[in-house]
Amino acid sequence: LNESVRIAALSGEPIDESVARRITSADSLQLDGIGDVAAELMEDAQIRLLLINGTPSALETACRRAGARLEHVDQAKRPRARLHAMLQFALCLGEAGNSDYAHRVLSSPLKTCAALELSQVLLDEGPRMLRLAQDAVDAKEFSSADPTTAANVRDFVSNLVEKSSV
């Protein structure tokens, strides 16, 4: 279900109504215990559906839920899950028009992705994420960062944008 929503969100194609109903009718799962991964995937899909919806109230709900998801993920135990949660929260903020906050949230994941060369993580989030990343590295957040780090992140993002345009 999550992959169906991801593909629809990236392609702009309409999502199958039966898939959307299954996702939206699912109760919000608690993000704790054994069901963490399944719950996070369902929450991810529900947040993506809200982004696809795009209404102001849906975007506000997406931001709230993505923020709650981010707060839940333990950086020490699950750094990759935390990275994905940060990217999704930043994307929600950006889509809701809160670009300054989105850039601040995106600053750390961009530095991590650049340092570890995790290009596919950003590419998998699609063109909206790449545009947000490009805007973030052009924003004042990176101009006040360590010059070497800022240059590395700018180069990393520029290369991703270039690759994705080909």
mmCIF file of C-alpha atoms in Angstrom:
data_model
loop_
_atom_site.group_PDB
_atom_site.id
_atom_site.type_symbol
_atom_site.label_atom_id
_atom_site.label_comp_id
_atom_site.label_asym_id
_atom_site.label_seq_id
_atom_site.Cartn_x
_atom_site.Cartn_y
_atom_site.Cartn_z
ATOM 1 C CA LEU A 1 0.000 0.000 0.000
ATOM 2 C CA ASN A 2 2.794 2.372 0.888
ATOM 3 C CA GLU A 3 4.556 1.821 -2.420
ATOM 4 C CA SER A 4 1.310 2.403 -4.342
ATOM 5 C CA VAL A 5 0.938 5.783 -2.663
ATOM 6 C CA ARG A 6 4.615 6.641 -3.176
ATOM 7 C CA ILE A 7 4.320 5.921 -6.901
ATOM 8 C CA ALA A 8 1.124 7.941 -7.222
ATOM 9 C CA ALA A 9 2.670 10.855 -5.323
ATOM 10 C CA LEU A 10 5.756 10.867 -7.529
ATOM 11 C CA SER A 11 4.055 10.307 -10.855
ATOM 12 C CA GLY A 12 1.092 12.606 -10.374
ATOM 13 C CA GLU A 13 -1.157 9.780 -11.508
ATOM 14 C CA PRO A 14 -4.408 9.323 -9.607
ATOM 15 C CA ILE A 15 -4.272 6.783 -6.836
ATOM 16 C CA ASP A 16 -6.471 3.728 -7.083
ATOM 17 C CA GLU A 17 -9.620 4.439 -5.039
ATOM 18 C CA SER A 18 -9.582 1.029 -3.342
ATOM 19 C CA VAL A 19 -6.012 1.604 -2.167
ATOM 20 C CA ALA A 20 -6.881 5.082 -0.901
ATOM 21 C CA ARG A 21 -9.914 3.745 0.984
ATOM 22 C CA ARG A 22 -7.848 0.987 2.625
ATOM 23 C CA ILE A 23 -5.282 3.489 3.784
ATOM 24 C CA THR A 24 -7.624 6.231 4.933
ATOM 25 C CA SER A 25 -9.924 3.803 6.717
ATOM 26 C CA ALA A 26 -7.058 2.298 8.705
ATOM 27 C CA ASP A 27 -6.885 3.545 12.253
ATOM 28 C CA SER A 28 -3.878 5.595 13.189
ATOM 29 C CA LEU A 29 -1.495 3.039 14.588
ATOM 30 C CA GLN A 30 0.543 3.554 17.707
ATOM 31 C CA LEU A 31 4.196 3.907 16.843
ATOM 32 C CA ASP A 32 5.583 1.672 19.543
ATOM 33 C CA GLY A 33 6.368 -1.951 20.261
ATOM 34 C CA ILE A 34 6.625 -4.737 17.716
ATOM 35 C CA GLY A 35 4.508 -3.029 15.072
ATOM 36 C CA ASP A 36 6.842 -0.032 14.605
ATOM 37 C CA VAL A 37 7.771 -0.657 10.998
ATOM 38 C CA ALA A 38 4.258 -1.561 9.829
ATOM 39 C CA ALA A 39 2.813 1.380 11.720
ATOM 40 C CA GLU A 40 5.398 3.760 10.270
ATOM 41 C CA LEU A 41 4.718 2.564 6.719
ATOM 42 C CA MET A 42 0.981 3.067 7.182
ATOM 43 C CA GLU A 43 1.557 6.478 8.722
ATOM 44 C CA ASP A 44 3.900 7.371 5.848
ATOM 45 C CA ALA A 45 1.224 6.366 3.326
ATOM 46 C CA GLN A 46 -1.471 8.341 5.140
ATOM 47 C CA ILE A 47 0.739 11.430 5.251
ATOM 48 C CA ARG A 48 1.513 11.073 1.527
ATOM 49 C CA LEU A 49 -2.215 10.879 0.785
ATOM 50 C CA LEU A 50 -2.692 14.127 2.684
ATOM 51 C CA LEU A 51 0.055 15.719 0.577
ATOM 52 C CA ILE A 52 -1.607 14.453 -2.591
ATOM 53 C CA ASN A 53 -4.903 15.955 -1.384
ATOM 54 C CA GLY A 54 -3.120 19.300 -1.053
ATOM 55 C CA THR A 55 -5.872 21.285 0.660
ATOM 56 C CA PRO A 56 -4.730 23.635 3.419
ATOM 57 C CA SER A 57 -6.324 21.483 6.116
ATOM 58 C CA ALA A 58 -4.806 18.291 4.658
ATOM 59 C CA LEU A 59 -1.363 19.923 4.536
ATOM 60 C CA GLU A 60 -1.722 21.137 8.123
ATOM 61 C CA THR A 61 -2.662 17.614 9.210
ATOM 62 C CA ALA A 62 0.252 16.160 7.216
ATOM 63 C CA CYS A 63 2.675 18.528 8.980
ATOM 64 C CA ARG A 64 1.288 17.669 12.401
ATOM 65 C CA ARG A 65 1.433 13.926 11.773
ATOM 66 C CA ALA A 66 4.886 14.023 10.162
ATOM 67 C CA GLY A 67 6.153 16.036 13.133
ATOM 68 C CA ALA A 68 4.723 13.475 15.548
ATOM 69 C CA ARG A 69 6.305 10.667 13.529
ATOM 70 C CA LEU A 70 9.665 12.429 13.649
ATOM 71 C CA GLU A 71 9.489 12.900 17.417
ATOM 72 C CA HIS A 72 8.806 9.193 17.864
ATOM 73 C CA VAL A 73 11.788 7.805 15.948
ATOM 74 C CA ASP A 74 14.867 7.246 18.101
ATOM 75 C CA GLN A 75 17.957 8.616 16.335
ATOM 76 C CA ALA A 76 20.355 6.350 18.235
ATOM 77 C CA LYS A 77 18.487 3.117 17.532
ATOM 78 C CA ARG A 78 17.108 3.849 14.055
ATOM 79 C CA PRO A 79 19.086 6.587 12.284
ATOM 80 C CA ARG A 80 17.810 5.732 8.803
ATOM 81 C CA ALA A 81 14.175 5.793 9.930
ATOM 82 C CA ARG A 82 14.891 9.141 11.593
ATOM 83 C CA LEU A 83 16.415 10.440 8.351
ATOM 84 C CA HIS A 84 13.305 9.428 6.371
ATOM 85 C CA ALA A 85 11.027 10.987 8.989
ATOM 86 C CA MET A 86 12.989 14.252 8.837
ATOM 87 C CA LEU A 87 12.776 14.324 5.051
ATOM 88 C CA GLN A 88 9.036 13.729 5.130
ATOM 89 C CA PHE A 89 8.484 16.406 7.780
ATOM 90 C CA ALA A 90 10.537 18.913 5.772
ATOM 91 C CA LEU A 91 8.583 18.072 2.616
ATOM 92 C CA CYS A 92 5.275 18.551 4.441
ATOM 93 C CA LEU A 93 6.415 21.916 5.769
ATOM 94 C CA GLY A 94 7.565 22.977 2.323
ATOM 95 C CA GLU A 95 4.311 21.914 0.691
ATOM 96 C CA ALA A 96 2.377 23.807 3.378
ATOM 97 C CA GLY A 97 4.313 26.970 2.532
ATOM 98 C CA ASN A 98 6.503 27.055 5.635
ATOM 99 C CA SER A 99 9.742 27.035 3.670
ATOM 100 C CA ASP A 100 11.990 28.662 6.289
ATOM 101 C CA TYR A 101 11.154 25.969 8.820
ATOM 102 C CA ALA A 102 11.388 23.288 6.098
ATOM 103 C CA HIS A 103 14.914 24.480 5.240
ATOM 104 C CA ARG A 104 15.969 24.327 8.900
ATOM 105 C CA VAL A 105 14.581 20.791 9.251
ATOM 106 C CA LEU A 106 16.180 19.723 5.970
ATOM 107 C CA SER A 107 19.616 21.101 6.868
ATOM 108 C CA SER A 108 20.717 18.127 8.962
ATOM 109 C CA PRO A 109 19.461 15.373 6.619
ATOM 110 C CA LEU A 110 21.103 17.077 3.642
ATOM 111 C CA LYS A 111 24.418 17.176 5.477
ATOM 112 C CA THR A 112 24.035 13.496 6.365
ATOM 113 C CA CYS A 113 23.062 12.485 2.831
ATOM 114 C CA ALA A 114 25.966 14.445 1.345
ATOM 115 C CA ALA A 115 28.516 13.072 3.832
ATOM 116 C CA LEU A 116 27.395 9.469 3.294
ATOM 117 C CA GLU A 117 26.581 9.907 -0.418
ATOM 118 C CA LEU A 118 22.991 8.777 0.104
ATOM 119 C CA SER A 119 21.733 10.204 -3.163
ATOM 120 C CA GLN A 120 19.020 7.608 -3.714
ATOM 121 C CA VAL A 121 17.293 8.561 -0.468
ATOM 122 C CA LEU A 122 16.613 12.029 -1.860
ATOM 123 C CA LEU A 123 15.962 10.880 -5.420
ATOM 124 C CA ASP A 124 13.325 8.443 -4.153
ATOM 125 C CA GLU A 125 11.405 11.358 -2.648
ATOM 126 C CA GLY A 126 10.964 12.865 -6.095
ATOM 127 C CA PRO A 127 11.219 16.249 -7.747
ATOM 128 C CA ARG A 128 9.448 18.194 -4.992
ATOM 129 C CA MET A 129 12.115 17.091 -2.511
ATOM 130 C CA LEU A 130 14.907 17.975 -4.914
ATOM 131 C CA ARG A 131 13.440 21.453 -5.443
ATOM 132 C CA LEU A 132 13.133 21.899 -1.681
ATOM 133 C CA ALA A 133 16.720 20.699 -1.200
ATOM 134 C CA GLN A 134 17.958 23.125 -3.863
ATOM 135 C CA ASP A 135 16.080 25.969 -2.192
ATOM 136 C CA ALA A 136 17.458 24.922 1.204
ATOM 137 C CA VAL A 137 21.093 25.009 0.101
ATOM 138 C CA ASP A 138 20.512 28.421 -1.460
ATOM 139 C CA ALA A 139 18.924 29.720 1.771
ATOM 140 C CA LYS A 140 20.686 31.499 4.597
ATOM 141 C CA GLU A 141 20.855 28.279 6.649
ATOM 142 C CA PHE A 142 23.761 27.064 4.560
ATOM 143 C CA SER A 143 25.479 30.406 4.163
ATOM 144 C CA SER A 144 26.112 30.453 7.925
ATOM 145 C CA ALA A 145 27.300 26.822 8.020
ATOM 146 C CA ASP A 146 30.906 25.686 7.887
ATOM 147 C CA PRO A 147 32.044 26.766 4.392
ATOM 148 C CA THR A 148 33.474 23.352 3.472
ATOM 149 C CA THR A 149 30.340 21.502 4.590
ATOM 150 C CA ALA A 150 28.098 24.038 2.857
ATOM 151 C CA ALA A 151 30.059 23.665 -0.396
ATOM 152 C CA ASN A 152 29.934 19.853 -0.194
ATOM 153 C CA VAL A 153 26.180 19.864 0.381
ATOM 154 C CA ARG A 154 25.600 22.392 -2.422
ATOM 155 C CA ASP A 155 27.652 20.262 -4.837
ATOM 156 C CA PHE A 156 25.855 17.102 -3.730
ATOM 157 C CA VAL A 157 22.402 18.634 -4.249
ATOM 158 C CA SER A 158 23.387 20.279 -7.547
ATOM 159 C CA ASN A 159 24.628 16.940 -8.874
ATOM 160 C CA LEU A 160 21.382 15.258 -7.828
ATOM 161 C CA VAL A 161 19.278 17.916 -9.519
ATOM 162 C CA GLU A 162 21.407 17.631 -12.634
ATOM 163 C CA LYS A 163 21.151 13.807 -12.684
ATOM 164 C CA SER A 164 17.401 13.867 -12.179
ATOM 165 C CA SER A 165 16.936 16.325 -15.048
ATOM 166 C CA VAL A 166 18.689 14.034 -17.517
#
